[in-house]
CSV table of C-alpha atoms in Angstrom, one decimal:
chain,number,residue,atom,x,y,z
F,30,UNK,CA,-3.1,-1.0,11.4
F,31,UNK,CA,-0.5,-3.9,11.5
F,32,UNK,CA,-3.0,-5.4,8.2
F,33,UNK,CA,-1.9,-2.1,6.8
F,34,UNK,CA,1.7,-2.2,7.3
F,35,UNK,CA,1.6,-6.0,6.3
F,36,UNK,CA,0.1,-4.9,3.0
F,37,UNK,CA,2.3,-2.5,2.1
F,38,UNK,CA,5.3,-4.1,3.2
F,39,UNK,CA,4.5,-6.9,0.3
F,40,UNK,CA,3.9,-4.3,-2.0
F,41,UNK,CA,7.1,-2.5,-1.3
F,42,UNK,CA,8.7,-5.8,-1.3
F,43,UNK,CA,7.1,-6.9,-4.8
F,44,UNK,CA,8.1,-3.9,-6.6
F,45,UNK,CA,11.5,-4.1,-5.3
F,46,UNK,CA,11.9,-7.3,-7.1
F,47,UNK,CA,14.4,-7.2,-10.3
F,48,UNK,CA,12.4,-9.3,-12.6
F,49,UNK,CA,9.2,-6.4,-12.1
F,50,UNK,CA,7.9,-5.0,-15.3
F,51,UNK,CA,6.0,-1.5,-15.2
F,52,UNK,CA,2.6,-3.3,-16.0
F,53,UNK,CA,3.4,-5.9,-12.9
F,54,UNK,CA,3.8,-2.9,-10.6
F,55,UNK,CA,0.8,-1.6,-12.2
F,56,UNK,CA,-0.9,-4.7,-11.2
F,57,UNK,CA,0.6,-5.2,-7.9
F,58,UNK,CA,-0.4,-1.8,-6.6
F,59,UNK,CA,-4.2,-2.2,-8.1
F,60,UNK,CA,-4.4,-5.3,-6.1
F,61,UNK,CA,-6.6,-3.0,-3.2
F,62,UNK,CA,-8.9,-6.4,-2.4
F,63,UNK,CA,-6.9,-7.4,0.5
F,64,UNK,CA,-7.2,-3.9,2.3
F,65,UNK,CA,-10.9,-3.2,0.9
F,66,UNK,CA,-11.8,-7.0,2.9
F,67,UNK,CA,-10.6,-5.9,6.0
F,68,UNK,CA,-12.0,-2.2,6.3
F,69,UNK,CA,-15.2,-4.0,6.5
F,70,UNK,CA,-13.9,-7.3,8.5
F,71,UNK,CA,-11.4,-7.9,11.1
F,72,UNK,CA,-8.0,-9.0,10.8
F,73,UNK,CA,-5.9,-11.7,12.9
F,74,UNK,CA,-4.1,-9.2,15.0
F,75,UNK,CA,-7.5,-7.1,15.7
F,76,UNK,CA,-9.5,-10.1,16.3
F,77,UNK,CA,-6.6,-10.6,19.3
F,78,UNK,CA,-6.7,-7.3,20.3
F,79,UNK,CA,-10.3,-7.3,20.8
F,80,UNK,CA,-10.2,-10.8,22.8
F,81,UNK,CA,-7.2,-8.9,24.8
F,82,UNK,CA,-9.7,-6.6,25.4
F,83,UNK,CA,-12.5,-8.8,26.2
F,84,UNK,CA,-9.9,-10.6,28.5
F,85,UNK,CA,-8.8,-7.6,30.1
F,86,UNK,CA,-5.2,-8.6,29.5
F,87,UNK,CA,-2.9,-8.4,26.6
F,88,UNK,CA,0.3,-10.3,26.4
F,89,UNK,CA,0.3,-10.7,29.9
F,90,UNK,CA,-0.2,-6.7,30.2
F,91,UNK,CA,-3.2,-5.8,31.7
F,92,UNK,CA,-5.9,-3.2,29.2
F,93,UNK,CA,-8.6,-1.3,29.4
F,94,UNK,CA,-11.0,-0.1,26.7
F,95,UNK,CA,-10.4,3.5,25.5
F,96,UNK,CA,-12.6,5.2,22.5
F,97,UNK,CA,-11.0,4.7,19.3
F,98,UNK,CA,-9.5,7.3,18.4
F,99,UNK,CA,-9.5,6.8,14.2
F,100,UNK,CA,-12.4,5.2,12.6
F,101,UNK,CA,-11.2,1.8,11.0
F,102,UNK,CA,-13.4,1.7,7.6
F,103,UNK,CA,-12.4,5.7,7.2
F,104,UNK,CA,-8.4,4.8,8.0
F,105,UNK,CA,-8.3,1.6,5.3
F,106,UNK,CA,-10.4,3.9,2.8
F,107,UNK,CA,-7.8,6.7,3.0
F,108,UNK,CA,-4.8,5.0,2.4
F,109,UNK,CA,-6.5,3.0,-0.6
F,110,UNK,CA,-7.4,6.7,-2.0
F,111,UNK,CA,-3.8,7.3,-1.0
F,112,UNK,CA,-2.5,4.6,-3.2
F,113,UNK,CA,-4.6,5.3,-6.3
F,114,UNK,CA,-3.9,8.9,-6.5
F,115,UNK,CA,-0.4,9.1,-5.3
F,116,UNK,CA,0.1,5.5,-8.3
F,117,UNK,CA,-1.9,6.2,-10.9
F,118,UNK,CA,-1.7,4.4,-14.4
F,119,UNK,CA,0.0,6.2,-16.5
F,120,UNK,CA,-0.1,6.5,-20.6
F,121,UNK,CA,2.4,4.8,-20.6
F,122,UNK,CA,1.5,1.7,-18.6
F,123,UNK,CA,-1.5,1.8,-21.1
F,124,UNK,CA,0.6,1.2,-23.9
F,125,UNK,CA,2.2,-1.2,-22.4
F,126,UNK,CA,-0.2,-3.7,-21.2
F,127,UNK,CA,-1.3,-5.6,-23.6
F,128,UNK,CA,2.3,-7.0,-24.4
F,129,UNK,CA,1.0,-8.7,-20.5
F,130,UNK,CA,-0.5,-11.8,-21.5
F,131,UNK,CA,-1.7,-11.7,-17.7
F,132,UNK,CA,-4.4,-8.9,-19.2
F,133,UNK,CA,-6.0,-10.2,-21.8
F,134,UNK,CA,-9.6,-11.0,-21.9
F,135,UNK,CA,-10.7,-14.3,-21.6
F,136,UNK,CA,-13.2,-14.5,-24.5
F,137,UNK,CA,-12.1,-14.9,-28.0
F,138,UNK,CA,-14.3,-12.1,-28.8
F,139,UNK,CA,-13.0,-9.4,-26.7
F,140,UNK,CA,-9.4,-10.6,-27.7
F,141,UNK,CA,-9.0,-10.0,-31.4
F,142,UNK,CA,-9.4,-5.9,-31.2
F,143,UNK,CA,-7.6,-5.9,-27.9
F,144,UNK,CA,-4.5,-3.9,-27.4
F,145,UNK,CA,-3.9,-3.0,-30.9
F,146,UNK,CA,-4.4,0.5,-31.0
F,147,UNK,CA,-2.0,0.7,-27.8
F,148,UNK,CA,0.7,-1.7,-29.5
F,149,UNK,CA,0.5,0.9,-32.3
F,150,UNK,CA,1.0,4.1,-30.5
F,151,UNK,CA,4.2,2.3,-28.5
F,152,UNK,CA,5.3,1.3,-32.0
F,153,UNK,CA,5.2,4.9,-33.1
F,154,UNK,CA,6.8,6.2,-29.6
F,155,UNK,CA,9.7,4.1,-30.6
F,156,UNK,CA,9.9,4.9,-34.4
F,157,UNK,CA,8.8,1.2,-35.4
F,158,UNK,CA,6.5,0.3,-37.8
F,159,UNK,CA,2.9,0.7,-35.9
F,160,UNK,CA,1.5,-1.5,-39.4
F,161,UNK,CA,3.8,-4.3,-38.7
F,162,UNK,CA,3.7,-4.1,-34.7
F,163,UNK,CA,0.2,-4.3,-34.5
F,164,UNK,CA,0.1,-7.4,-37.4
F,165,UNK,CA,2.7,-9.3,-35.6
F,166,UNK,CA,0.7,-8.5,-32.2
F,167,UNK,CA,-2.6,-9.9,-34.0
F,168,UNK,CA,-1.0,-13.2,-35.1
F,169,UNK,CA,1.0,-13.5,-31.9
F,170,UNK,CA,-2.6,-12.8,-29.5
F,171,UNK,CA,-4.3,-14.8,-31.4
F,172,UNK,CA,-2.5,-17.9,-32.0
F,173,UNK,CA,-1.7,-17.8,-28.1
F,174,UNK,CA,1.6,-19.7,-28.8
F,175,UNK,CA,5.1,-18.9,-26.9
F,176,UNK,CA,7.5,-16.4,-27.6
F,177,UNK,CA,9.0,-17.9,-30.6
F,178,UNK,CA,6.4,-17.1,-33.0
F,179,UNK,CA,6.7,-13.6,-32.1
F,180,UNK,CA,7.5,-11.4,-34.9
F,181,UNK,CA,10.8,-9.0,-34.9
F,182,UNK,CA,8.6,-6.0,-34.5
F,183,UNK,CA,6.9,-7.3,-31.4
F,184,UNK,CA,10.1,-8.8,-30.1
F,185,UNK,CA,12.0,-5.0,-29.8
F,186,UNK,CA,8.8,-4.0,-28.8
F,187,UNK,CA,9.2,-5.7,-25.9
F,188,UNK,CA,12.0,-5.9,-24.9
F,189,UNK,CA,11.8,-1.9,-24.9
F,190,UNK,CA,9.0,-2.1,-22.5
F,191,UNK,CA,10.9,-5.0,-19.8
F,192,UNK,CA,13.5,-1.9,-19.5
F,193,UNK,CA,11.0,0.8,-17.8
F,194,UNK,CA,11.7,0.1,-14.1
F,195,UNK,CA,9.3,0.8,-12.3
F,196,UNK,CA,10.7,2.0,-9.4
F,197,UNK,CA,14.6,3.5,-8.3
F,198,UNK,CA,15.5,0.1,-6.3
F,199,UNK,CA,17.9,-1.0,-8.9
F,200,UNK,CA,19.5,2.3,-9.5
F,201,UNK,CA,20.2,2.4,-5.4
F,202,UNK,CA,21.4,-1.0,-5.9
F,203,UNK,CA,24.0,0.5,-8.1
F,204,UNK,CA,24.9,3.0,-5.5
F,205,UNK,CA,25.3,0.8,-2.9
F,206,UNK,CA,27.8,-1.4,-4.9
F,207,UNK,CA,29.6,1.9,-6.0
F,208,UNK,CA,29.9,2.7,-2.7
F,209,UNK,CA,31.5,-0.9,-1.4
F,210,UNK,CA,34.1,-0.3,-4.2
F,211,UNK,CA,34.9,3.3,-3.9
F,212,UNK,CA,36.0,3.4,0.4
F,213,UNK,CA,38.3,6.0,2.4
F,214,UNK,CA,40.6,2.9,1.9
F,215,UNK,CA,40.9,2.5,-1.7
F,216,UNK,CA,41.2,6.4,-2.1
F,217,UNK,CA,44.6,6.3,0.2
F,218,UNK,CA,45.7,3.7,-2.2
């Protein structure tokens, strides 16, 4: 259970962060390895709760064995099913992730068709040219060079997509600095 709770608060914590793009969440949440390892293998704080039990004491509190109550593979599984249902990728995110240079494929092969039908459609979404988006996307996957060389096109492109949030964090950061300037103190001013 704590394994769970860690994982989850790193997730929470990860897509709290300013800097996080839609496709990083996307990525973040995806990341299900961690929690698929340990349904199958024990984690630190189990493996000292079973040598607690072993012990018959427990932080200087003495235990005894009970049943388990909730099967631990059958928990883990849950809450990744949880997860994927409750987050999944949206049309959107798939439009979006090519602009990630974190997604590309590897081989050359599988890169020069990648992404450009997506690039087109976002192109479109946003009343750009879908022609010259998915051109300046070719020359800029392809020649695998820095931002510069990124045509105007691609540039709005993606800037539009770093503006998504992907979660309300910032938006309650807003209220809370709303709320520091508008006190019962000011208002009797």
């Amino acid at each position: 259970m704590k394994d769970v709770l860690r994982e989850l608060q790193s997730l929470s914590l990860k897509l709290q962060i300013r800097d996080t793009s839609l496709v990083d969440a996307s990525r973040y949440i995806r990341r299900f390895e961690v929690l698929s390892a340990t349904k199958d293998n024990d984690g630190k704080p189990e493996l000292k709760v079973k040598a607690g039990i072993t012990s018959g004491q427990f932080k200087g509190v003495d235990i005894k064995e009970i049943n388990p109550k909730v099967k631990k593979s059958q928990f883990y599984q849950s809450i990744i099913d949880n997860l994927t249902r409750c987050l999944p990728d949206s049309e959107l995110v798939t439009m979006l992730k090519p602009m990630d240079q974190h997604v590309w494929p590897k081989e050359r092969t599988e890169l020069v068709l990648f992404g450009e039908s997506e690039v087109g459609k976002f192109a479109k979404l946003l009343g750009e040219s879908a022609t010259e988006a998915v051109s300046e996307f070719r020359d800029w996957k392809l020649q695998q060079q820095g931002k510069e060389h990124q045509g105007k096109t691609l540039k709005r492109l993606i800037v539009a997509s770093n503006t998504v949030l992907p979660t309300s964090a910032e938006c309650e950061r807003s209220f809370s600095a709303c709320n520091d300037t508008d006190c019962k103190t000011r208002n009797r001013l």
